[in-house]
PDB file of C-alpha atoms in Angstrom:
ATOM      1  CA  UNK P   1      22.053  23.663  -7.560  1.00 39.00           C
ATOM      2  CA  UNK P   2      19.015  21.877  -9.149  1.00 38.00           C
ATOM      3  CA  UNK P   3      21.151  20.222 -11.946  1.00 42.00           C
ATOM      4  CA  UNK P   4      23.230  19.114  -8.990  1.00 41.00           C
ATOM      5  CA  UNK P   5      20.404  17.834  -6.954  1.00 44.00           C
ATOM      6  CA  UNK P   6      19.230  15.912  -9.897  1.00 49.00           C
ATOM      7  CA  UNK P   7      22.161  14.223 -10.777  1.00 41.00           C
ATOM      8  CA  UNK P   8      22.209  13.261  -7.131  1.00 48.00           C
ATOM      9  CA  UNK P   9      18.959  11.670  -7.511  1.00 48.00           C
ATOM     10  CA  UNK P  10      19.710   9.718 -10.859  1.00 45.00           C
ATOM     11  CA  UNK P  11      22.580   8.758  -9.471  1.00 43.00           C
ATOM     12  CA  UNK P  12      21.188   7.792  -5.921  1.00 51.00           C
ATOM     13  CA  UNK P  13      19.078   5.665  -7.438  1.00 46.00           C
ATOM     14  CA  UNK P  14      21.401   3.780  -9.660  1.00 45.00           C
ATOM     15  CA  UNK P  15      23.234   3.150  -7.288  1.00 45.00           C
ATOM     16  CA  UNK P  16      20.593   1.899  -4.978  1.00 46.00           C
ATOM     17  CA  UNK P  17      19.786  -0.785  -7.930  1.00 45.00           C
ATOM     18  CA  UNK P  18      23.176  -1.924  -7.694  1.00 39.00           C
ATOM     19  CA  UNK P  19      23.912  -2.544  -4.237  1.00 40.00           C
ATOM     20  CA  UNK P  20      21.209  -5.690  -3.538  1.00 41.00           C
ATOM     21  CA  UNK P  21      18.799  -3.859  -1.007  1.00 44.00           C
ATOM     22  CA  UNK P  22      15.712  -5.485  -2.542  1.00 42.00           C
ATOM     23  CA  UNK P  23      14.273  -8.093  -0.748  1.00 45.00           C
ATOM     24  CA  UNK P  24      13.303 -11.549  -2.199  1.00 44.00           C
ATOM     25  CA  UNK P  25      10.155 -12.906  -2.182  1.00 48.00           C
ATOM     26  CA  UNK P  26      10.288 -17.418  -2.410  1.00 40.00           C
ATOM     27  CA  UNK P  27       9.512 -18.640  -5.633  1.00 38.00           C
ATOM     28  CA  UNK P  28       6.170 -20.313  -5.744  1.00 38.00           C
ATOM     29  CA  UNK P  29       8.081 -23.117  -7.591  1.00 36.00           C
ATOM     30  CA  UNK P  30      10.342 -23.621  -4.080  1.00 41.00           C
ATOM     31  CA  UNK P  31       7.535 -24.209  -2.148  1.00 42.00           C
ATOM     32  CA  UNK P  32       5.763 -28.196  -2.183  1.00 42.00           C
ATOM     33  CA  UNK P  33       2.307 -28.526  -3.878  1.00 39.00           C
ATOM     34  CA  UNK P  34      -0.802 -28.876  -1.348  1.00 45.00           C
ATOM     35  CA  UNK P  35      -3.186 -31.273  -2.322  1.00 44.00           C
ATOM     36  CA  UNK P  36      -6.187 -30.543  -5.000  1.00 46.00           C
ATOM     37  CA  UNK P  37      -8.790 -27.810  -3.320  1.00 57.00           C
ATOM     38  CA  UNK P  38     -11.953 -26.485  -4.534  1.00 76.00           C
ATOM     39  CA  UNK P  39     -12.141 -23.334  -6.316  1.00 92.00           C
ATOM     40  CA  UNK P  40     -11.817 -20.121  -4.211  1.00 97.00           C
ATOM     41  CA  UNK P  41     -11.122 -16.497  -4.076  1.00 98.00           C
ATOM     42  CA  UNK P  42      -9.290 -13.503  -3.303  1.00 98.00           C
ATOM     43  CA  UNK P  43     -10.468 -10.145  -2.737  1.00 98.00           C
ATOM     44  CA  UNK P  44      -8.683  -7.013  -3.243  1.00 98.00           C
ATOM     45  CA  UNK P  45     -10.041  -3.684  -2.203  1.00 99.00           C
ATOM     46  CA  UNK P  46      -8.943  -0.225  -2.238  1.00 98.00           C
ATOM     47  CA  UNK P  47      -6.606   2.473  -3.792  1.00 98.00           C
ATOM     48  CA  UNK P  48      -3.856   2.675  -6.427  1.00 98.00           C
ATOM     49  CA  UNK P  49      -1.695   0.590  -4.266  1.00 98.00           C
ATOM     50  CA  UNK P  50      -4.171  -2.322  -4.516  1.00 98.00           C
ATOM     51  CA  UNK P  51      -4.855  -1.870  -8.158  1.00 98.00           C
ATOM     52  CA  UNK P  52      -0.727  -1.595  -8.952  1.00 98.00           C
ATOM     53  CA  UNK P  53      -0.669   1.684 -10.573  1.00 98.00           C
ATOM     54  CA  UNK P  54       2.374   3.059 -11.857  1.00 98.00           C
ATOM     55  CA  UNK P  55       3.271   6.091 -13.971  1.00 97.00           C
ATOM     56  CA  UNK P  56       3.125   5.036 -17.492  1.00 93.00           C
ATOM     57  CA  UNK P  57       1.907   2.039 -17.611  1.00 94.00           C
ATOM     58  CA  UNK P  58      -1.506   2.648 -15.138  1.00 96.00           C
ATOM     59  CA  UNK P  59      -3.140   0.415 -12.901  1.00 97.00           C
ATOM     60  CA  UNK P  60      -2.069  -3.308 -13.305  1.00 96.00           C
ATOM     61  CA  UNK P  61      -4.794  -5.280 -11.119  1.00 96.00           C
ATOM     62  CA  UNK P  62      -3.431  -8.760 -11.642  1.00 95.00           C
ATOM     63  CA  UNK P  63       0.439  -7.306 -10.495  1.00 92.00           C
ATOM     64  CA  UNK P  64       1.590  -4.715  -7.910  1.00 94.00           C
ATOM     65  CA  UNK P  65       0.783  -6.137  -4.381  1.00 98.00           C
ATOM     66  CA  UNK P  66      -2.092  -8.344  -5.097  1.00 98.00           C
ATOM     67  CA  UNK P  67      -0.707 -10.272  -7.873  1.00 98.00           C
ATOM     68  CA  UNK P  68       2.436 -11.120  -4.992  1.00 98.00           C
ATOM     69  CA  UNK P  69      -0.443 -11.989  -2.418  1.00 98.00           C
ATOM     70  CA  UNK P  70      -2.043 -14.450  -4.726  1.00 98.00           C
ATOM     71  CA  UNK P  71       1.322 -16.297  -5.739  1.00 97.00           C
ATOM     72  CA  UNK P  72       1.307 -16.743  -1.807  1.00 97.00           C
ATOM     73  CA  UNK P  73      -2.115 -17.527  -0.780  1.00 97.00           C
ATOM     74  CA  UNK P  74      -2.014 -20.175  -4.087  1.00 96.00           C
ATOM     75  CA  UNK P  75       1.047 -21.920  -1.962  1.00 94.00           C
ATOM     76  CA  UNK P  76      -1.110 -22.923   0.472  1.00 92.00           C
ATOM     77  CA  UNK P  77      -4.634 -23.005  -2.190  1.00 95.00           C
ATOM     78  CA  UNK P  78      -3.541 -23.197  -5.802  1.00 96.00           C
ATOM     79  CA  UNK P  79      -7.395 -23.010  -6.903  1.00 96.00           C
ATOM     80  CA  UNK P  80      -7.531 -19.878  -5.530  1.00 97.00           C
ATOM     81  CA  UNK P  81      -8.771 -16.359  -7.941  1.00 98.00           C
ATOM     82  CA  UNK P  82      -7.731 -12.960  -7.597  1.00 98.00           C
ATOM     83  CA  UNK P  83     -10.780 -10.553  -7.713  1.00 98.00           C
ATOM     84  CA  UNK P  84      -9.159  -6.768  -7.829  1.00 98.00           C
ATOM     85  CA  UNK P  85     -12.280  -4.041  -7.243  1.00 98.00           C
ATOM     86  CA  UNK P  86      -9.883  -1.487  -5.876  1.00 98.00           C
ATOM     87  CA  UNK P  87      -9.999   1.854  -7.983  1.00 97.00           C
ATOM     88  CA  UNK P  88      -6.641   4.574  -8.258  1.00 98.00           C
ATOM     89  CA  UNK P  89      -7.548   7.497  -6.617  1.00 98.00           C
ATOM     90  CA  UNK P  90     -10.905   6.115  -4.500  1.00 98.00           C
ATOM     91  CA  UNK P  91     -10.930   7.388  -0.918  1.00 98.00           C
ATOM     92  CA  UNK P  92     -12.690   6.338   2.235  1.00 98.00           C
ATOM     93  CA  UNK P  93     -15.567   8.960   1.136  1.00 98.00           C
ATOM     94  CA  UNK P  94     -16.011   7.615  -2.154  1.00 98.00           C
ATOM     95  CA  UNK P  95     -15.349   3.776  -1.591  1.00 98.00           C
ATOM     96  CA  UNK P  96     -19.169   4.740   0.342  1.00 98.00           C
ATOM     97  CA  UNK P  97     -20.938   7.087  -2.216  1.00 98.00           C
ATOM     98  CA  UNK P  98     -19.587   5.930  -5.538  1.00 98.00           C
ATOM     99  CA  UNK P  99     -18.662   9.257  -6.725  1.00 98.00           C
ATOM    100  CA  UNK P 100     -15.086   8.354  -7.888  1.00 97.00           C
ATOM    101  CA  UNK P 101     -15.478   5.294  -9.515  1.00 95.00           C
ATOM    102  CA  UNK P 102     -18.374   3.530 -11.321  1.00 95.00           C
ATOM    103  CA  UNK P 103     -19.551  -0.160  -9.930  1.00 97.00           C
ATOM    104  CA  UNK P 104     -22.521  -1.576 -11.189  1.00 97.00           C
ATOM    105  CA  UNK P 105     -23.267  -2.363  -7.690  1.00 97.00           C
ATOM    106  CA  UNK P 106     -23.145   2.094  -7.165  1.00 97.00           C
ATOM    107  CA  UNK P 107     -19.631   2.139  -4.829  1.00 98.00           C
ATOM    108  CA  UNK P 108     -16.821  -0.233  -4.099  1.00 98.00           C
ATOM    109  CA  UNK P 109     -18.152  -1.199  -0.615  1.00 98.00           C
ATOM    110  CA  UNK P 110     -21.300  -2.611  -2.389  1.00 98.00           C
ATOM    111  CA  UNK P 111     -19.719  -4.699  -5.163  1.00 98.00           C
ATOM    112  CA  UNK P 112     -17.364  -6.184  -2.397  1.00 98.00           C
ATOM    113  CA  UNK P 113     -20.376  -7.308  -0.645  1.00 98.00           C
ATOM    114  CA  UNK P 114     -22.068  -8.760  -3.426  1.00 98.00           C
ATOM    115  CA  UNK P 115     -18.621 -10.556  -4.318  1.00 98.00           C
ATOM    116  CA  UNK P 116     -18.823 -11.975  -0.798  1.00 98.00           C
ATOM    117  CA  UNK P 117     -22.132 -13.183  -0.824  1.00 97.00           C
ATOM    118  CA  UNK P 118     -21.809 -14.600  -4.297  1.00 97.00           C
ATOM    119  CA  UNK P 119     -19.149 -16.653  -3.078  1.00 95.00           C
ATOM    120  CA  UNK P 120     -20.186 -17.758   0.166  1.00 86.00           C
ATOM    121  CA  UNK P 121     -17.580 -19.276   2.086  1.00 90.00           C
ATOM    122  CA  UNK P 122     -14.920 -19.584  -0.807  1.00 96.00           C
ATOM    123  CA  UNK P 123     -13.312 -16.406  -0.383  1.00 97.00           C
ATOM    124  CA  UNK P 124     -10.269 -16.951   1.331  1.00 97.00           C
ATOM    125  CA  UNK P 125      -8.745 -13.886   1.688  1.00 97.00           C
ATOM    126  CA  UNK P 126      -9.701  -9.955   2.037  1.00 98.00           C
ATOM    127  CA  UNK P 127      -6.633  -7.355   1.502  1.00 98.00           C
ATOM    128  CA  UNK P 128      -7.690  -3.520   1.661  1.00 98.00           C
ATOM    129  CA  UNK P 129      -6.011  -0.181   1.448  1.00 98.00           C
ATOM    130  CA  UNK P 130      -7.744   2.793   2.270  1.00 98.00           C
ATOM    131  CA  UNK P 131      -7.301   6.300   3.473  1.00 98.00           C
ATOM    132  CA  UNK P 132      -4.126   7.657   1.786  1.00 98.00           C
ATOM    133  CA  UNK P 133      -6.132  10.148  -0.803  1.00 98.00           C
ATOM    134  CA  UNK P 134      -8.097  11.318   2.277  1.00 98.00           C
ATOM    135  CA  UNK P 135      -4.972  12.267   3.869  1.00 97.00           C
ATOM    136  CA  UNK P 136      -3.126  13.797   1.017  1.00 96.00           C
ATOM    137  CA  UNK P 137      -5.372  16.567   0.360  1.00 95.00           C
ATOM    138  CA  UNK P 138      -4.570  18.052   3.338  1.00 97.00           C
ATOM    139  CA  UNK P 139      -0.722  18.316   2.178  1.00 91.00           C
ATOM    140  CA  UNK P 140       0.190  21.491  -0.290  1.00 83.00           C
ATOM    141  CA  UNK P 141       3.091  22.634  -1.345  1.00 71.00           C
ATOM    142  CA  UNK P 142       3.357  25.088   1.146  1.00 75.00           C
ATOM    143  CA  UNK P 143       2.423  22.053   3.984  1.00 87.00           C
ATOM    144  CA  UNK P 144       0.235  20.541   5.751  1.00 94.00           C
ATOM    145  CA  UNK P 145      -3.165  21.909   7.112  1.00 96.00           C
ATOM    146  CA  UNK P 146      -3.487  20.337  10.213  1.00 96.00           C
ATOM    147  CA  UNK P 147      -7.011  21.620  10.756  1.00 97.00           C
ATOM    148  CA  UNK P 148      -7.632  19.624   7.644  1.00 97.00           C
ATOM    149  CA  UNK P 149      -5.700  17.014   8.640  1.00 98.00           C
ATOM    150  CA  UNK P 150      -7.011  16.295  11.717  1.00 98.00           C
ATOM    151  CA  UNK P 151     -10.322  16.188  10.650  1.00 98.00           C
ATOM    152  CA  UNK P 152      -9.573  14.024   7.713  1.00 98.00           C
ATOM    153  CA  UNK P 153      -7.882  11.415  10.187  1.00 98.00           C
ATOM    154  CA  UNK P 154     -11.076  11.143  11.759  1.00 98.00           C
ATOM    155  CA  UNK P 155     -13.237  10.427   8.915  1.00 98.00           C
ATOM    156  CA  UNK P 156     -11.269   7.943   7.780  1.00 98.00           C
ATOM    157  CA  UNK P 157     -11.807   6.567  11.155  1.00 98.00           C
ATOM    158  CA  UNK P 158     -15.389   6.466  11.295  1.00 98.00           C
ATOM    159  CA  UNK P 159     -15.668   5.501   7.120  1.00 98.00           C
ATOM    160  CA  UNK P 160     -12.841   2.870   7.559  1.00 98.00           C
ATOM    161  CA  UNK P 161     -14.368   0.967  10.465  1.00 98.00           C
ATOM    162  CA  UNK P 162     -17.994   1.133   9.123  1.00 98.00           C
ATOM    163  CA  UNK P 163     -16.291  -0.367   5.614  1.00 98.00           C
ATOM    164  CA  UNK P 164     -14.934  -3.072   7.856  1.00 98.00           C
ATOM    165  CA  UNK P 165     -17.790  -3.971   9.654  1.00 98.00           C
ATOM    166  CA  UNK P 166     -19.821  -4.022   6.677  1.00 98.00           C
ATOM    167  CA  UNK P 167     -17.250  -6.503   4.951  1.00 98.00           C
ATOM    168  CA  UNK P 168     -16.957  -8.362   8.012  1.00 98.00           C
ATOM    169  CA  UNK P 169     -21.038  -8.671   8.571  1.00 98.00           C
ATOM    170  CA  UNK P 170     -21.254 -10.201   4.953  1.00 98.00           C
ATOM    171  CA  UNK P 171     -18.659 -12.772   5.369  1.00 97.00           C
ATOM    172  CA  UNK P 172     -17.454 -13.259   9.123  1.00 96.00           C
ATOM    173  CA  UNK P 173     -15.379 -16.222   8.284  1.00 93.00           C
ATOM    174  CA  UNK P 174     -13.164 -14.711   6.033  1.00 96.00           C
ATOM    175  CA  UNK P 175      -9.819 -13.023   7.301  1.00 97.00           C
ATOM    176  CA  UNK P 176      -9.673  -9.336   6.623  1.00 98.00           C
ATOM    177  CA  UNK P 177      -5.687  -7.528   6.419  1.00 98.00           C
ATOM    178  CA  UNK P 178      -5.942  -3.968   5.905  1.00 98.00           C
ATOM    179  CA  UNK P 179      -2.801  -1.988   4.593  1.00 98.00           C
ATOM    180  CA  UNK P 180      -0.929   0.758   6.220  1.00 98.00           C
ATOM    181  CA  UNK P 181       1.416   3.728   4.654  1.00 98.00           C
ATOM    182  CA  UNK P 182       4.370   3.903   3.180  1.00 98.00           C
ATOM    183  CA  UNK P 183       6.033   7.363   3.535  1.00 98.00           C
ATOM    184  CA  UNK P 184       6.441   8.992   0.097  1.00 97.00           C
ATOM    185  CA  UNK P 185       7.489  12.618   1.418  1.00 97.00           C
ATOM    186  CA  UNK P 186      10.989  11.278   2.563  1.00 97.00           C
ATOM    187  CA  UNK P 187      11.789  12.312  -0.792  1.00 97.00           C
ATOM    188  CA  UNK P 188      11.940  15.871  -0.109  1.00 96.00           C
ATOM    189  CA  UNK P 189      14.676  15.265   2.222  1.00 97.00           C
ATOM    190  CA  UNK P 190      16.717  15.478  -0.809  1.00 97.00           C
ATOM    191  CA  UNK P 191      15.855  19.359  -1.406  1.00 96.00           C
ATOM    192  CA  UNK P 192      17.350  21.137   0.895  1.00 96.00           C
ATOM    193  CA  UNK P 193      16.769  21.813   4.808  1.00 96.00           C
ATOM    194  CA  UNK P 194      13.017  22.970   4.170  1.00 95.00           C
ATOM    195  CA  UNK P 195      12.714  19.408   2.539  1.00 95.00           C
ATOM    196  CA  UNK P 196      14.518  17.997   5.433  1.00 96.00           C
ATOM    197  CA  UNK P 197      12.231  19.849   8.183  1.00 95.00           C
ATOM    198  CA  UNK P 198       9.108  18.448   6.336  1.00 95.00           C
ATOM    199  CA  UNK P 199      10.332  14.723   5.151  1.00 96.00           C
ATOM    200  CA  UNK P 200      10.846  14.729   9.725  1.00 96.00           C
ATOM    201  CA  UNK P 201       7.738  16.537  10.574  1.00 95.00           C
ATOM    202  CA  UNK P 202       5.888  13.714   7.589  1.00 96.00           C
ATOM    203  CA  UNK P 203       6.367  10.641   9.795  1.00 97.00           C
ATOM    204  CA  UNK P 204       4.575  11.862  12.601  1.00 96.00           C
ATOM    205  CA  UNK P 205       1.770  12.713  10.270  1.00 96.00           C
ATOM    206  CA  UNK P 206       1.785   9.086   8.486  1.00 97.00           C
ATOM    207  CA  UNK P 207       2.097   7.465  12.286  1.00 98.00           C
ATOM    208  CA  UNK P 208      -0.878   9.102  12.797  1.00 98.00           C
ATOM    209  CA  UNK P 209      -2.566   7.790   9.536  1.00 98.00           C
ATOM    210  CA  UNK P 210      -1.731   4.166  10.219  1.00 98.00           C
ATOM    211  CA  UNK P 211      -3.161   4.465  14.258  1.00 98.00           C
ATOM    212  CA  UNK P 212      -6.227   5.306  12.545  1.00 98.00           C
ATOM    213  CA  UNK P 213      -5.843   2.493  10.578  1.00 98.00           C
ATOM    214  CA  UNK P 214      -5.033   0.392  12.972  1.00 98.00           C
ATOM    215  CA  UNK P 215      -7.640   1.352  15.346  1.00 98.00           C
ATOM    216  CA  UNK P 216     -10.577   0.434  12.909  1.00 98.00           C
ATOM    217  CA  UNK P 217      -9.197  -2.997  11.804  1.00 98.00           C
ATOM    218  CA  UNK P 218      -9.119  -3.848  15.366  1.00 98.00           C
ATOM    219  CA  UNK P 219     -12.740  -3.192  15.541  1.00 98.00           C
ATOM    220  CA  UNK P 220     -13.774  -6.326  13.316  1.00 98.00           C
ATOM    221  CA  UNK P 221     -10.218  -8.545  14.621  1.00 97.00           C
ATOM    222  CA  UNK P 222      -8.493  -7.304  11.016  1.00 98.00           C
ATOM    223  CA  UNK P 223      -4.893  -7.907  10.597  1.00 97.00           C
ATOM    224  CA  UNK P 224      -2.913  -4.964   9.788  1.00 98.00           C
ATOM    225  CA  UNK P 225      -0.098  -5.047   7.233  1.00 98.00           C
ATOM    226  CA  UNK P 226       2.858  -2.921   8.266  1.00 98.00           C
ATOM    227  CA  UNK P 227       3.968  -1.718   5.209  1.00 98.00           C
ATOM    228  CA  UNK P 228       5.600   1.804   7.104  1.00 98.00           C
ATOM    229  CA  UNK P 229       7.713  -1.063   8.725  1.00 98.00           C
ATOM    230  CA  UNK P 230       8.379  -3.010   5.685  1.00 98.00           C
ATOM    231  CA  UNK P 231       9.695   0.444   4.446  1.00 98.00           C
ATOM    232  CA  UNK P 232      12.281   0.782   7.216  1.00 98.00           C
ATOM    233  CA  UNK P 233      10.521   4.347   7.463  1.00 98.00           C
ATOM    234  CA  UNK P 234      11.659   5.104  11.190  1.00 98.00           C
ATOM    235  CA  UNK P 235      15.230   4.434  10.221  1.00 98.00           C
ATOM    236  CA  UNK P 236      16.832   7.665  10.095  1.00 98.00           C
ATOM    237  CA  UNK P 237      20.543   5.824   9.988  1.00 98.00           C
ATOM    238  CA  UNK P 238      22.510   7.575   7.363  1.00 98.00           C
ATOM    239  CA  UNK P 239      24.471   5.453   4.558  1.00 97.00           C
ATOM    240  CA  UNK P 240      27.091   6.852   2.083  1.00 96.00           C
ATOM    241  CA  UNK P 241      25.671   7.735  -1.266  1.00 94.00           C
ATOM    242  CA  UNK P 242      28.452   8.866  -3.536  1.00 90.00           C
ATOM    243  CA  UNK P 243      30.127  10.729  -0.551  1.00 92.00           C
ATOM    244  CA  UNK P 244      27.043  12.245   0.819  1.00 95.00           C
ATOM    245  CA  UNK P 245      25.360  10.798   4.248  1.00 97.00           C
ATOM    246  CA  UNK P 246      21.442  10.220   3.420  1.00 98.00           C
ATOM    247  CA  UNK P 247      18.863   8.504   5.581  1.00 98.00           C
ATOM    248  CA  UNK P 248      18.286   4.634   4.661  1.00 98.00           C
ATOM    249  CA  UNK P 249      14.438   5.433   5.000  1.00 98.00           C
ATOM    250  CA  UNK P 250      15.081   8.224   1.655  1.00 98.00           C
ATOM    251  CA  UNK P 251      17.027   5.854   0.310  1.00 98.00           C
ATOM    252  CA  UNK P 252      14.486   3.373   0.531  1.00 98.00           C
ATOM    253  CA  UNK P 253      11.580   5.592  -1.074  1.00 98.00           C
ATOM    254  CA  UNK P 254      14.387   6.600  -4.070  1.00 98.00           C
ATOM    255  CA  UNK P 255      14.668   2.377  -4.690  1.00 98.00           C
ATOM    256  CA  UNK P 256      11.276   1.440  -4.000  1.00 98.00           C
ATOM    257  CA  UNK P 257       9.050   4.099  -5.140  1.00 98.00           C
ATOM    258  CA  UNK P 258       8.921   6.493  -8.359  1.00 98.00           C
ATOM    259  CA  UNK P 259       9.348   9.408  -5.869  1.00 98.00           C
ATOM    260  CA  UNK P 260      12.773  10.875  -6.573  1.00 97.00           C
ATOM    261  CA  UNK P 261      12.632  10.457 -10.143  1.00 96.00           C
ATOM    262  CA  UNK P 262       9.139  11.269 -11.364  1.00 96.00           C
ATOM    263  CA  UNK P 263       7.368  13.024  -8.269  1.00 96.00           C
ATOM    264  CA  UNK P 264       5.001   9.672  -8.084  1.00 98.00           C
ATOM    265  CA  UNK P 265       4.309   8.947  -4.592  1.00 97.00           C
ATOM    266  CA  UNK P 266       3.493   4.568  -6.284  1.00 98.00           C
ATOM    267  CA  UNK P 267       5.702   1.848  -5.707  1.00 98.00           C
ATOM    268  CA  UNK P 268       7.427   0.335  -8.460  1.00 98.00           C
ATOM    269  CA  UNK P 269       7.972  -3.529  -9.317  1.00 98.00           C
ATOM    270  CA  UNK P 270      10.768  -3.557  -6.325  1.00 98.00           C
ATOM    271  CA  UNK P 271       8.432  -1.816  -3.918  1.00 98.00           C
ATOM    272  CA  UNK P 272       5.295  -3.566  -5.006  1.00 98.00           C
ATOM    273  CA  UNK P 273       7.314  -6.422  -3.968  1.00 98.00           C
ATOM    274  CA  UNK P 274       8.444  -5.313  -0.459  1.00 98.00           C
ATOM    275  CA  UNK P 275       4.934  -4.150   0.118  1.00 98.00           C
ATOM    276  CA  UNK P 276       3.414  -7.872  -0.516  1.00 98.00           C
ATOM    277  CA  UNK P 277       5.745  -8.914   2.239  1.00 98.00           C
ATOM    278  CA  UNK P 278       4.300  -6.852   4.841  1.00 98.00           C
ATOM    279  CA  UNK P 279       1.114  -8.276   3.323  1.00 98.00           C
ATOM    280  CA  UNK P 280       2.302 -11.720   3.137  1.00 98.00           C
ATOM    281  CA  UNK P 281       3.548 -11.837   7.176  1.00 97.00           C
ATOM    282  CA  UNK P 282      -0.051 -10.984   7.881  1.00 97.00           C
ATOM    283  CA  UNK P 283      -1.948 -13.630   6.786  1.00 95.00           C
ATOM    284  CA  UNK P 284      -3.285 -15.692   8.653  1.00 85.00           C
ATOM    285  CA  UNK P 285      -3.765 -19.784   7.804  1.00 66.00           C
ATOM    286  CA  UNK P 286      -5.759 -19.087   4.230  1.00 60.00           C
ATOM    287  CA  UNK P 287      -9.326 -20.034   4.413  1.00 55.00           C
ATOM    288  CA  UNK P 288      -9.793 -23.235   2.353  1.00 49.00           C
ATOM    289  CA  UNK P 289     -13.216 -23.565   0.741  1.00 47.00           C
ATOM    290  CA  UNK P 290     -15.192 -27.250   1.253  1.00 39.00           C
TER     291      UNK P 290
END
């Protein structure tokens, strides 16, 4: 049965890579070229999404998502920088205390401040991710502790909106998109009917993750990027994979994410890409510095 269940996977996937479900994102060399701007900036901030990690080859802070984001904010701006402070494995918790990873400011929330009051009003964009390592240690491999979870969910509440209204104090002009989730767990639809029960009972928990989200970025007018959307992570339509009737949203985590084949919950290039489109559709008119 497990031999079986990972040739189903192997093949799942290559099939997947064959069949033109990933999305394109335009060439920057389609698009015209904007006049000559001044020098500005973007600011990433967050997890291992933001900083592009994927197994083997770590984080990659110019690629993933951010690298994507920049091609398309430099459409519009083509003087415009990536900064990338987000940190793999930071959570809401530590992105305030510093405990996870080292700034010379003390904490991620500090050295983004700094970075905006360095640069005045020349950072165009602000792009965060937050909350997902909060959430996960709530999830064993026997479940979920919803005591745990629920109280998790509303930390990241109250540490997500003060992190936005802190970012938001220090530069009020500049447009702020915050991330959602993607749903990694789909992937355990493929086990077997416990899988199945739990890869079901997993979106409610993840809509519940991205109200939070949602919630706080509406506190400072934040846009949110719908990368659960993006995903197609409600669609529960089954397709025909080598005679067997799976979900599009499990296929979808088997293409875009390292899920099915290595147990990595991170995108890879494919999804990296989709995710930058949910980005992408959220941002608003860049800022352009004077």
């Amino acid at each position: 049965m497990v031999r079986r269940l990972r040739l189903l996977v192997v093949l799942l996937v290559a099939l997947v890579a064959t069949i033109g479900l990933s999305p394109g994102l335009a060439s920057a060399a389609q698009r015209p070229t904007p006049p000559e701007q001044a020098m500005g900036w973007y600011l990433a901030l967050g997890d291992s999404y933001a900083a592009g990690y994927q197994p083997d080859r770590g984080d990659d802070k110019t690629g993933g998502y951010a690298g994507l984001v920049l091609d398309a904010v430099r459409a519009d701006a083509p003087k415009t920088t990536l900064i990338n402070l987000a940190c793999s494995g930071e959570t809401t918790v530590t992105f305030l205390d510093g405990s996870h990873c080292a700034y010379d400011a003390g904490n991620q929330l500090a050295a983004a401040v700094e970075v905006l009051h360095a640069k005045r009003d020349r950072v165009r964009l602000v792009t965060i991710d937050i909350g997902g390592n909060d959430a996960r240690r709530c999830i064993t491999a026997t479940g979920v502790d919803q005591v745990c979870y629920a109280d998790t969910l509303a930390q990241v509440g109250r540490n997500l909106t003060m992190i936005l209204a802190t970012l938001h104090a220090a530069s009020p002009g500049t447009p702020i998109v915050v991330a959602n989730y993607l749903n990694p767990y789909y992937a355990l639809w493929l086990t077997g009917p416990a899988g199945q029960a739990f890869a079901h009972g997993s979106e409610q928990g993840i809509g519940m993750l991205n109200a939070v989200i949602a919630r706080a970025a509406g506190t400072v007018g934040a846009r949110v990027a719908d990368v659960f959307t993006a995903y197609q992570s409600s669609v529960w339509t089954p397709v025909d994979v080598l005679g067997r009737q799976v979900p599009l949203n499990v296929v979808r985590i088997c293409q875009w994410t390292w899920m099915c084949t290595r147990q990595d919950i991170h995108p890879n290039d494919a999804g990296y890409a989709v995710y930058a489109t949910a980005v992408i559709a959220a941002l608003p008119a860049v800022r352009r510095a004077a």
